[in-house]
């Protein structure tokens, strides 16, 4: 068996038999998004390390409070979804997942962007929306392949200039934070589709000056038009 979906509103743990499926590649233990259900699993067992061939692990909308260090042994993992849980931290070992390109952490209880995430050099999609994140480490610049960064509904008061080194960014959502200004080098994120594609950049719900002069002085003309349109 290469793919397995376990469902049921009473799901509280992973059946032991699953850990004997050493060829398993995709394991899904999340309710359908449309159902508005939430499963009750609080702990991802350490035995998850037995599934060495996993490429996708979906554990959204449970009640996970902790991720075991053994997650770092899943060297083939490419996609990990942990949104809508009760996580306040991540183990340092998550930085060992060098094939991981998509990580979903929205709607947890994180207060900072964990430094080990910046070791994930293959990461192209990172969603940490709706947490309590107040700072972003400067080491985020190491995520050279990052294309999508979602930081909606956090407590960011500033954006480090290192974010502007993520030249592959196509989508950046910063809505509903506490940002008053942006780095002067923000306009160097030339792959953002300013104003023409709403899904590319989002700043609504921030007390930003309109338009931020330090950005308009160096960025493309579209930046000025975009920020002016937000305040009409």
Coordinates of N, CA and C in Angstrom, one line a residue:
X1 N 0.9 -1.2 0.0 CA 0.0 0.0 0.0 C 0.9 1.2 0.0
X2 N 0.6 2.2 -1.0 CA 1.4 3.4 -1.1 C 0.7 4.6 -0.5
X3 N -0.7 4.5 -0.4 CA -1.4 5.7 0.1 C -2.5 5.2 1.1
X4 N -2.6 5.9 2.2 CA -3.6 5.5 3.2 C -4.3 6.8 3.8
X5 N -5.6 6.7 3.9 CA -6.3 7.8 4.5 C -7.1 7.2 5.7
X6 N -6.9 7.8 6.9 CA -7.6 7.3 8.1 C -8.6 8.4 8.5
X7 N -9.8 8.1 8.6 CA -10.8 9.1 8.9 C -11.7 8.7 10.0
X8 N -12.4 9.6 10.6 CA -13.4 9.4 11.7 C -13.3 10.4 12.7
X9 N -14.4 11.0 13.1 CA -14.4 12.1 14.1 C -13.9 11.6 15.5
X10 N -13.8 10.3 15.7 CA -13.3 9.8 17.0 C -11.8 9.4 16.9
X11 N -11.1 9.8 15.8 CA -9.7 9.5 15.7 C -8.9 10.2 16.8
X12 N -8.3 9.4 17.6 CA -7.5 9.9 18.7 C -6.0 9.4 18.7
X13 N -5.7 8.4 17.9 CA -4.3 7.9 17.8 C -4.1 7.2 16.5
X14 N -2.9 6.9 16.1 CA -2.6 6.2 14.9 C -2.6 4.7 15.2
X15 N -3.4 3.9 14.4 CA -3.4 2.5 14.7 C -2.0 1.9 14.5
X16 N -1.6 1.0 15.4 CA -0.3 0.5 15.4 C 0.0 -0.2 14.1
X17 N -1.0 -0.8 13.4 CA -0.7 -1.6 12.2 C -0.1 -0.7 11.1
X18 N -0.4 0.6 11.2 CA 0.1 1.5 10.1 C 1.6 1.5 10.1
X19 N 2.3 1.4 11.2 CA 3.7 1.5 11.3 C 4.4 0.3 10.7
X20 N 3.7 -0.7 10.3 CA 4.2 -1.8 9.6 C 4.2 -1.7 8.1
X21 N 3.6 -0.6 7.6 CA 3.5 -0.4 6.2 C 4.7 0.4 5.7
X22 N 5.8 -0.3 5.6 CA 7.1 0.4 5.4 C 7.2 0.9 4.0
X23 N 6.3 0.6 3.0 CA 6.3 1.2 1.7 C 5.4 2.4 1.5
X24 N 4.7 2.7 2.6 CA 3.7 3.8 2.6 C 4.4 5.1 2.2
X25 N 3.8 5.8 1.2 CA 4.3 7.1 0.7 C 3.4 8.3 1.2
X26 N 2.1 8.1 1.2 CA 1.2 9.2 1.6 C 0.3 8.7 2.7
X27 N 0.3 9.5 3.8 CA -0.5 9.2 5.0 C -1.4 10.4 5.3
X28 N -2.7 10.2 5.3 CA -3.6 11.3 5.5 C -4.5 11.0 6.7
X29 N -4.4 11.9 7.7 CA -5.2 11.8 8.9 C -5.9 13.1 9.3
X30 N -6.5 13.7 8.3 CA -7.1 15.0 8.4 C -8.6 14.9 7.9
X31 N -9.5 15.6 8.5 CA -10.9 15.6 8.0 C -10.9 16.5 6.7
X32 N -12.0 16.3 5.9 CA -12.1 17.1 4.8 C -12.4 18.5 5.2
X33 N -11.8 19.5 4.4 CA -11.9 20.9 4.8 C -13.4 21.3 4.9
X34 N -14.2 20.8 4.0 CA -15.6 21.2 3.9 C -16.4 20.7 5.1
X35 N -15.9 19.8 5.8 CA -16.7 19.2 6.9 C -16.7 20.0 8.2
X36 N -15.7 20.9 8.4 CA -15.5 21.7 9.6 C -15.3 20.8 10.8
X37 N -14.9 19.5 10.6 CA -14.6 18.6 11.7 C -13.2 18.9 12.3
X38 N -13.0 18.4 13.4 CA -11.7 18.4 14.0 C -11.5 17.1 14.7
X39 N -10.4 16.4 14.3 CA -10.1 15.1 15.0 C -9.5 15.4 16.4
X40 N -9.2 14.3 17.1 CA -8.8 14.5 18.5 C -7.4 14.0 18.8
X41 N -6.6 13.7 17.8 CA -5.3 13.2 18.1 C -4.4 14.3 18.7
X42 N -3.8 14.0 19.8 CA -3.0 15.0 20.5 C -1.5 14.7 20.3
X43 N -1.1 13.5 19.9 CA 0.3 13.2 19.8 C 0.6 12.4 18.6
X44 N 1.6 12.8 17.8 CA 2.1 12.0 16.7 C 3.1 11.1 17.3
X45 N 2.9 9.7 17.2 CA 3.8 8.8 17.9 C 5.2 8.8 17.3
X46 N 6.2 8.5 18.2 CA 7.6 8.4 17.7 C 7.8 7.3 16.7
X47 N 6.8 6.3 16.6 CA 6.9 5.3 15.6 C 6.7 5.7 14.2
X48 N 6.4 7.0 14.1 CA 6.3 7.6 12.7 C 7.6 7.4 12.0
X49 N 8.7 7.3 12.7 CA 10.0 7.1 12.1 C 10.1 5.8 11.3
X50 N 9.2 4.9 11.5 CA 9.2 3.6 10.8 C 8.8 3.8 9.3
X51 N 8.1 4.8 9.0 CA 7.6 5.1 7.7 C 8.6 5.9 6.9
X52 N 9.7 5.3 6.6 CA 10.9 6.0 6.0 C 10.6 6.4 4.6
X53 N 9.6 5.9 3.9 CA 9.3 6.2 2.5 C 8.2 7.3 2.4
X54 N 7.8 7.8 3.5 CA 6.7 8.8 3.4 C 7.2 10.0 2.6
X55 N 6.4 10.5 1.7 CA 6.6 11.7 1.0 C 5.6 12.8 1.4
X56 N 4.4 12.4 1.8 CA 3.4 13.4 2.2 C 2.7 12.9 3.5
X57 N 2.7 13.8 4.5 CA 2.0 13.5 5.7 C 1.0 14.7 6.0
X58 N -0.3 14.3 6.1 CA -1.3 15.3 6.3 C -1.9 15.1 7.7
X59 N -1.7 16.0 8.6 CA -2.3 15.9 10.0 C -3.0 17.2 10.4
X60 N -3.7 17.8 9.4 CA -4.4 19.1 9.8 C -5.6 18.8 10.7
X61 N -6.0 19.8 11.4 CA -7.3 19.8 12.1 C -7.4 18.7 13.1
X62 N -6.3 18.5 13.9 CA -6.4 17.6 15.0 C -6.2 18.4 16.3
X63 N -5.6 17.8 17.3 CA -5.4 18.6 18.5 C -3.9 18.4 19.0
X64 N -3.0 18.3 17.9 CA -1.6 18.0 18.2 C -1.0 19.1 19.1
X65 N -0.3 18.7 20.1 CA 0.4 19.6 21.0 C 1.9 19.5 20.9
X66 N 2.4 18.4 20.2 CA 3.8 18.2 20.1 C 4.1 17.3 18.9
X67 N 5.2 17.6 18.3 CA 5.7 16.8 17.2 C 7.0 16.1 17.6
X68 N 7.1 14.8 17.5 CA 8.3 14.1 18.0 C 9.5 14.4 17.2
X69 N 10.7 14.3 17.9 CA 12.0 14.6 17.2 C 12.2 13.6 16.1
X70 N 11.5 12.4 16.2 CA 11.7 11.4 15.1 C 11.2 11.9 13.8
X71 N 10.5 13.0 13.7 CA 10.0 13.5 12.4 C 11.2 13.8 11.5
X72 N 12.3 14.1 12.1 CA 13.5 14.4 11.3 C 14.1 13.2 10.6
X73 N 13.7 12.0 10.9 CA 14.2 10.8 10.2 C 13.5 10.5 8.9
X74 N 12.4 11.3 8.6 CA 11.6 11.0 7.4 C 12.3 11.8 6.2
X75 N 13.4 11.3 5.7 CA 14.2 12.0 4.8 C 13.6 12.2 3.4
X76 N 12.5 11.4 3.1 CA 11.9 11.6 1.8 C 10.7 12.5 1.8
X77 N 10.4 13.1 3.0 CA 9.2 13.9 3.2 C 9.3 15.2 2.3
X78 N 8.2 15.4 1.5 CA 8.2 16.6 0.7 C 7.1 17.5 1.1
X79 N 6.0 17.0 1.7 CA 4.9 17.8 2.1 C 4.4 17.5 3.5
X80 N 4.3 18.5 4.3 CA 3.9 18.3 5.7 C 2.8 19.3 6.1
X81 N 1.6 18.9 6.4 CA 0.6 19.8 6.8 C 0.2 19.6 8.2
X82 N 0.3 20.7 9.0 CA 0.1 20.6 10.5 C -0.9 21.8 10.9
X83 N -1.6 22.3 10.0 CA -2.5 23.5 10.3 C -3.6 23.1 11.2
X84 N -4.1 24.0 11.9 CA -5.3 23.8 12.8 C -5.0 22.8 13.9
X85 N -3.9 23.0 14.6 CA -3.6 22.1 15.8 C -3.3 23.0 17.0
X86 N -2.6 22.5 18.0 CA -2.3 23.3 19.2 C -0.8 23.3 19.4
X87 N -0.1 23.5 18.4 CA 1.4 23.4 18.5 C 1.9 24.8 18.9
X88 N 2.8 24.8 19.9 CA 3.4 26.0 20.4 C 4.9 26.1 20.0
X89 N 5.4 24.9 19.5 CA 6.8 24.8 19.1 C 7.0 23.7 18.1
X90 N 8.1 23.6 17.5 CA 8.5 22.5 16.6 C 9.8 22.0 17.0
X91 N 10.1 20.7 16.8 CA 11.4 20.2 17.2 C 12.5 20.7 16.3
X92 N 13.7 20.9 16.8 CA 14.8 21.3 15.9 C 15.1 20.3 14.8
X93 N 14.7 19.1 15.0 CA 15.0 18.0 14.0 C 14.2 18.2 12.7
X94 N 13.3 19.1 12.7 CA 12.5 19.4 11.5 C 13.4 20.0 10.4
X95 N 14.5 20.6 10.9 CA 15.5 21.1 10.0 C 16.2 20.1 9.1
X96 N 16.1 18.8 9.5 CA 16.7 17.8 8.7 C 15.9 17.3 7.5
X97 N 14.7 17.8 7.3 CA 13.9 17.4 6.2 C 14.3 18.2 4.9
X98 N 15.4 17.8 4.4 CA 15.9 18.6 3.3 C 15.2 18.4 2.0
X99 N 14.2 17.5 1.9 CA 13.4 17.4 0.6 C 12.1 18.1 0.8
X100 N 11.8 18.6 2.0 CA 10.5 19.3 2.2 C 10.4 20.6 1.4
X101 N 9.3 20.7 0.6 CA 9.1 21.9 -0.1 C 7.8 22.6 0.2
X102 N 6.9 21.9 1.0 CA 5.7 22.6 1.4 C 5.4 22.3 2.9
X103 N 5.2 23.4 3.6 CA 5.0 23.2 5.1 C 3.8 24.1 5.5
X104 N 2.8 23.5 6.0 CA 1.6 24.3 6.5 C 1.5 24.3 8.0
X105 N 1.5 25.5 8.6 CA 1.5 25.6 10.1 C 0.4 26.6 10.5
X106 N -0.5 26.9 9.6 CA -1.5 27.9 10.0 C -2.4 27.5 11.2
X107 N -2.8 28.6 11.9 CA -3.7 28.4 13.0 C -3.2 27.4 14.1
X108 N -2.0 27.7 14.6 CA -1.5 27.0 15.8 C -1.3 28.0 16.9
X109 N -0.3 27.8 17.7 CA 0.0 28.8 18.8 C 1.4 29.1 18.8
X110 N 2.1 29.2 17.6 CA 3.5 29.5 17.5 C 3.6 31.0 17.8
X111 N 4.7 31.4 18.5 CA 5.0 32.8 18.9 C 6.2 33.3 18.1
X112 N 6.9 32.4 17.4 CA 8.1 32.8 16.6 C 8.2 31.9 15.5
X113 N 8.9 32.3 14.5 CA 9.2 31.5 13.3 C 10.4 30.6 13.7
X114 N 10.2 29.3 13.9 CA 11.3 28.5 14.4 C 12.6 28.5 13.6
X115 N 13.7 28.8 14.2 CA 15.0 28.8 13.4 C 15.3 27.6 12.5
X116 N 14.9 26.4 13.0 CA 15.2 25.2 12.1 C 14.6 25.3 10.8
X117 N 13.4 26.0 10.6 CA 12.8 26.1 9.3 C 13.7 26.7 8.3
X118 N 14.6 27.6 8.7 CA 15.5 28.2 7.8 C 16.6 27.3 7.3
X119 N 16.6 26.1 7.8 CA 17.6 25.1 7.2 C 17.0 24.3 6.1
X120 N 15.7 24.5 5.8 CA 15.0 23.8 4.8 C 15.2 24.4 3.4
X121 N 16.3 24.1 2.8 CA 16.7 24.8 1.6 C 15.8 24.5 0.4
X122 N 15.0 23.4 0.5 CA 14.2 23.1 -0.7 C 12.8 23.7 -0.5
X123 N 12.5 24.4 0.6 CA 11.1 24.9 0.9 C 10.7 25.9 -0.1
X124 N 9.5 25.7 -0.8 CA 9.0 26.7 -1.7 C 7.7 27.3 -1.2
X125 N 7.0 26.6 -0.2 CA 5.7 27.0 0.3 C 5.7 27.0 1.8
X126 N 5.5 28.1 2.5 CA 5.5 28.2 3.9 C 4.3 29.0 4.4
X127 N 3.4 28.4 5.1 CA 2.2 29.1 5.7 C 2.2 29.0 7.2
X128 N 2.4 30.2 7.8 CA 2.4 30.3 9.3 C 1.4 31.3 9.7
X129 N 0.3 31.4 8.9 CA -0.7 32.4 9.2 C -1.5 32.0 10.5
X130 N -2.1 33.1 11.1 CA -2.9 32.9 12.3 C -2.3 32.2 13.4
X131 N -1.1 32.7 13.8 CA -0.4 32.2 15.0 C -0.2 33.5 15.8
X132 N 0.9 33.6 16.6 CA 1.1 34.8 17.4 C 2.6 35.2 17.1
X133 N 3.0 35.0 15.9 CA 4.4 35.3 15.6 C 4.7 36.8 15.6
X134 N 5.7 37.2 16.4 CA 6.0 38.6 16.5 C 7.3 39.0 15.8
X135 N 8.2 38.0 15.5 CA 9.4 38.3 14.9 C 9.8 37.2 13.9
X136 N 10.5 37.6 12.9 CA 11.0 36.7 11.9 C 12.6 36.7 11.9
X137 N 13.2 35.5 12.1 CA 14.7 35.5 12.2 C 15.3 36.0 10.9
X138 N 16.5 36.6 11.0 CA 17.2 37.1 9.8 C 17.7 35.9 9.0
X139 N 17.7 34.7 9.6 CA 18.2 33.5 8.9 C 17.2 33.1 7.8
X140 N 16.0 33.7 7.8 CA 15.1 33.4 6.7 C 15.6 33.5 5.3
X141 N 16.7 34.4 5.2 CA 17.3 34.6 3.9 C 17.9 33.3 3.3
X142 N 18.0 32.3 4.1 CA 18.6 31.0 3.6 C 17.6 30.2 2.8
X143 N 16.3 30.6 2.9 CA 15.2 29.9 2.2 C 15.2 30.4 0.7
X144 N 16.3 30.1 0.0 CA 16.5 30.8 -1.3 C 15.4 30.3 -2.3
X145 N 14.8 29.2 -2.1 CA 13.8 28.7 -3.1 C 12.4 29.1 -2.8
X146 N 12.2 29.8 -1.7 CA 10.9 30.1 -1.2 C 10.1 30.9 -2.2
X147 N 8.9 30.4 -2.6 CA 8.1 31.1 -3.6 C 6.8 31.7 -2.9
X148 N 6.3 31.1 -1.9 CA 5.1 31.5 -1.2 C 5.3 31.6 0.3
X149 N 5.1 32.8 0.9 CA 5.2 33.0 2.3 C 3.9 33.7 2.8
X150 N 3.2 33.0 3.6 CA 1.9 33.4 4.2 C 2.1 33.7 5.7
X151 N 1.9 35.0 6.1 CA 2.1 35.4 7.4 C 0.9 36.2 8.0
X152 N -0.3 35.9 7.4 CA -1.5 36.6 7.8 C -1.8 36.4 9.3
X153 N -2.5 37.4 9.9 CA -3.0 37.3 11.3 C -1.9 36.9 12.3
X154 N -0.8 37.7 12.3 CA 0.2 37.5 13.3 C 0.4 38.8 14.1
X155 N 1.5 38.9 14.7 CA 1.8 40.1 15.6 C 3.0 40.8 15.1
X156 N 3.3 40.8 13.8 CA 4.6 41.3 13.3 C 4.5 42.9 13.3
X157 N 5.5 43.5 14.0 CA 5.6 44.9 14.0 C 6.7 45.4 13.0
X158 N 7.5 44.5 12.5 CA 8.5 44.9 11.5 C 8.8 43.7 10.6
X159 N 9.3 44.0 9.5 CA 9.7 42.9 8.5 C 11.2 43.1 8.3
X160 N 12.0 42.0 8.7 CA 13.4 42.2 8.5 C 13.8 42.3 7.0
X161 N 14.8 43.1 6.8 CA 15.3 43.3 5.4 C 15.7 42.1 4.7
X162 N 16.0 41.0 5.5 CA 16.5 39.8 5.0 C 15.4 39.1 4.1
X163 N 14.1 39.4 4.4 CA 13.0 38.9 3.6 C 13.2 39.4 2.1
X164 N 13.8 40.5 2.0 CA 13.9 41.1 0.6 C 15.0 40.4 -0.2
X165 N 15.7 39.4 0.4 CA 16.7 38.6 -0.3 C 16.0 37.4 -0.9
X166 N 14.8 37.2 -0.6 CA 14.0 36.0 -1.1 C 13.5 36.3 -2.5
X167 N 14.5 36.4 -3.4 CA 14.2 36.9 -4.8 C 13.2 36.0 -5.6
X168 N 13.0 34.8 -5.1 CA 12.1 33.9 -5.8 C 10.6 34.0 -5.3
X169 N 10.4 34.9 -4.4 CA 9.0 35.1 -3.8 C 8.1 35.5 -4.9
X170 N 7.0 34.8 -5.1 CA 5.9 35.2 -6.0 C 4.7 35.6 -5.2
X171 N 4.5 35.1 -4.0 CA 3.3 35.4 -3.2 C 3.8 35.7 -1.8
X172 N 3.3 36.8 -1.3 CA 3.7 37.3 0.1 C 2.4 37.9 0.7
X173 N 1.9 37.3 1.7 CA 0.7 37.8 2.4 C 1.1 38.2 3.8
X174 N 0.9 39.5 4.1 CA 1.3 40.1 5.4 C 0.1 40.8 6.1
X175 N -1.1 40.5 5.6 CA -2.3 41.1 6.1 C -2.6 40.9 7.6
X176 N -3.2 41.9 8.2 CA -3.6 41.8 9.6 C -2.4 41.5 10.6
X177 N -1.4 42.4 10.5 CA -0.3 42.4 11.4 C -0.3 43.8 12.0
X178 N 0.9 44.2 12.5 CA 1.1 45.5 13.1 C 2.2 46.3 12.4
X179 N 2.3 46.1 11.1 CA 3.4 46.7 10.3 C 3.1 48.2 10.0
X180 N 4.0 49.1 10.4 CA 3.9 50.5 10.1 C 4.8 50.9 8.9
X181 N 5.8 50.1 8.6 CA 6.7 50.4 7.5 C 7.2 49.1 6.9
X182 N 7.9 49.2 5.8 CA 8.5 48.1 5.1 C 10.0 48.4 4.9
X183 N 10.8 47.4 4.7 CA 12.3 47.7 4.5 C 12.4 48.5 3.2
X184 N 13.5 49.3 3.1 CA 13.7 50.1 2.0 C 14.0 49.3 0.7
X185 N 14.5 48.1 0.9 CA 14.8 47.2 -0.2 C 13.6 46.3 -0.6
X186 N 12.4 46.6 -0.1 CA 11.3 45.8 -0.4 C 11.0 45.7 -1.9
X187 N 11.2 46.8 -2.6 CA 10.9 46.9 -4.0 C 11.8 45.9 -4.8
X188 N 12.8 45.3 -4.2 CA 13.7 44.4 -4.9 C 13.1 43.0 -5.1
X189 N 11.9 42.8 -4.5 CA 11.2 41.6 -4.7 C 10.4 41.7 -6.0
X190 N 11.1 41.6 -7.1 CA 10.6 41.9 -8.4 C 9.6 40.9 -8.9
X191 N 9.6 39.7 -8.3 CA 8.7 38.7 -8.8 C 7.3 38.8 -8.2
X192 N 7.1 39.7 -7.3 CA 5.7 39.9 -6.8 C 5.0 40.7 -7.8
X193 N 3.7 40.3 -8.0 CA 2.9 40.9 -9.1 C 2.1 42.0 -8.5
X194 N 2.7 43.2 -8.3 CA 2.1 44.3 -7.6 C 0.7 44.7 -8.2
X195 N -0.3 44.5 -7.4 CA -1.6 45.1 -7.8 C -2.3 44.4 -8.9
X196 N -1.7 43.7 -9.8 CA -2.3 43.1 -10.9 C -2.9 41.8 -10.6
X197 N -2.3 41.1 -9.7 CA -2.7 39.8 -9.2 C -2.9 39.9 -7.7
X198 N -4.2 40.0 -7.3 CA -4.5 40.2 -5.8 C -3.9 39.1 -5.0
X199 N -3.8 37.9 -5.5 CA -3.3 36.8 -4.7 C -1.8 36.9 -4.5
X200 N -1.1 37.8 -5.2 CA 0.4 37.8 -5.1 C 0.9 38.5 -3.8
X201 N 0.2 39.6 -3.4 CA 0.7 40.4 -2.3 C -0.5 40.9 -1.5
X202 N -0.4 40.9 -0.2 CA -1.6 41.3 0.6 C -1.0 42.0 1.9
X203 N -1.5 43.2 2.1 CA -1.1 44.1 3.2 C -2.2 44.6 4.0
X204 N -3.4 44.3 3.7 CA -4.6 44.9 4.3 C -4.6 44.6 5.8
X205 N -5.1 45.6 6.6 CA -5.1 45.3 8.1 C -3.9 45.7 8.8
X206 N -3.0 46.5 8.2 CA -1.8 47.0 8.8 C -1.8 48.5 8.9
X207 N -1.2 49.1 9.9 CA -1.2 50.6 9.9 C -0.1 51.2 9.1
X208 N 0.1 50.7 7.9 CA 1.2 51.2 7.0 C 0.9 52.6 6.6
X209 N 2.0 53.4 6.4 CA 1.8 54.7 5.8 C 1.5 54.5 4.3
X210 N 0.8 55.5 3.8 CA 0.4 55.3 2.4 C 0.9 56.4 1.5
X211 N 1.7 56.1 0.5 CA 2.5 54.9 0.3 C 3.7 55.0 1.1
X212 N 4.3 53.9 1.6 CA 5.6 54.0 2.4 C 6.7 54.6 1.5
X213 N 7.2 55.8 1.9 CA 8.1 56.5 1.1 C 9.4 55.8 0.9
X214 N 9.8 55.0 1.9 CA 11.1 54.3 1.8 C 11.1 53.2 0.8
X215 N 9.8 52.8 0.5 CA 9.7 51.7 -0.5 C 9.5 52.3 -1.9
X216 N 8.7 53.4 -2.0 CA 8.5 54.0 -3.3 C 9.8 54.6 -3.9
X217 N 10.7 55.0 -3.1 CA 11.9 55.6 -3.6 C 12.8 54.6 -4.3
X218 N 12.6 53.3 -4.1 CA 13.5 52.3 -4.7 C 12.7 51.3 -5.5
X219 N 11.5 51.1 -5.2 CA 10.7 50.0 -5.9 C 10.1 50.5 -7.2
X220 N 9.5 49.6 -7.9 CA 8.8 49.9 -9.2 C 7.6 50.8 -9.0
X221 N 7.2 51.5 -10.0 CA 6.1 52.4 -9.9 C 4.8 51.8 -9.5
X222 N 4.6 50.5 -9.8 CA 3.4 49.8 -9.4 C 3.2 49.8 -7.9
X223 N 4.3 49.9 -7.1 CA 4.2 49.9 -5.7 C 3.4 51.1 -5.2
X224 N 3.7 52.3 -5.7 CA 3.0 53.5 -5.3 C 1.5 53.3 -5.6
X225 N 1.2 52.9 -6.8 CA -0.2 52.8 -7.2 C -0.9 51.7 -6.3
X226 N -0.2 50.7 -6.0 CA -0.9 49.6 -5.2 C -1.2 50.1 -3.8
X227 N -0.3 50.8 -3.1 CA -0.6 51.3 -1.8 C -1.6 52.4 -1.7
X228 N -1.6 53.2 -2.8 CA -2.6 54.3 -2.8 C -4.0 53.7 -3.0
X229 N -4.1 52.6 -3.7 CA -5.4 51.9 -4.0 C -5.9 51.3 -2.7
X230 N -5.1 50.9 -1.7 CA -5.5 50.3 -0.5 C -6.2 51.3 0.4
X231 N -6.0 52.6 0.2 CA -6.5 53.6 1.1 C -7.6 54.4 0.5
X232 N -8.1 54.0 -0.6 CA -9.2 54.7 -1.2 C -10.5 54.3 -0.5

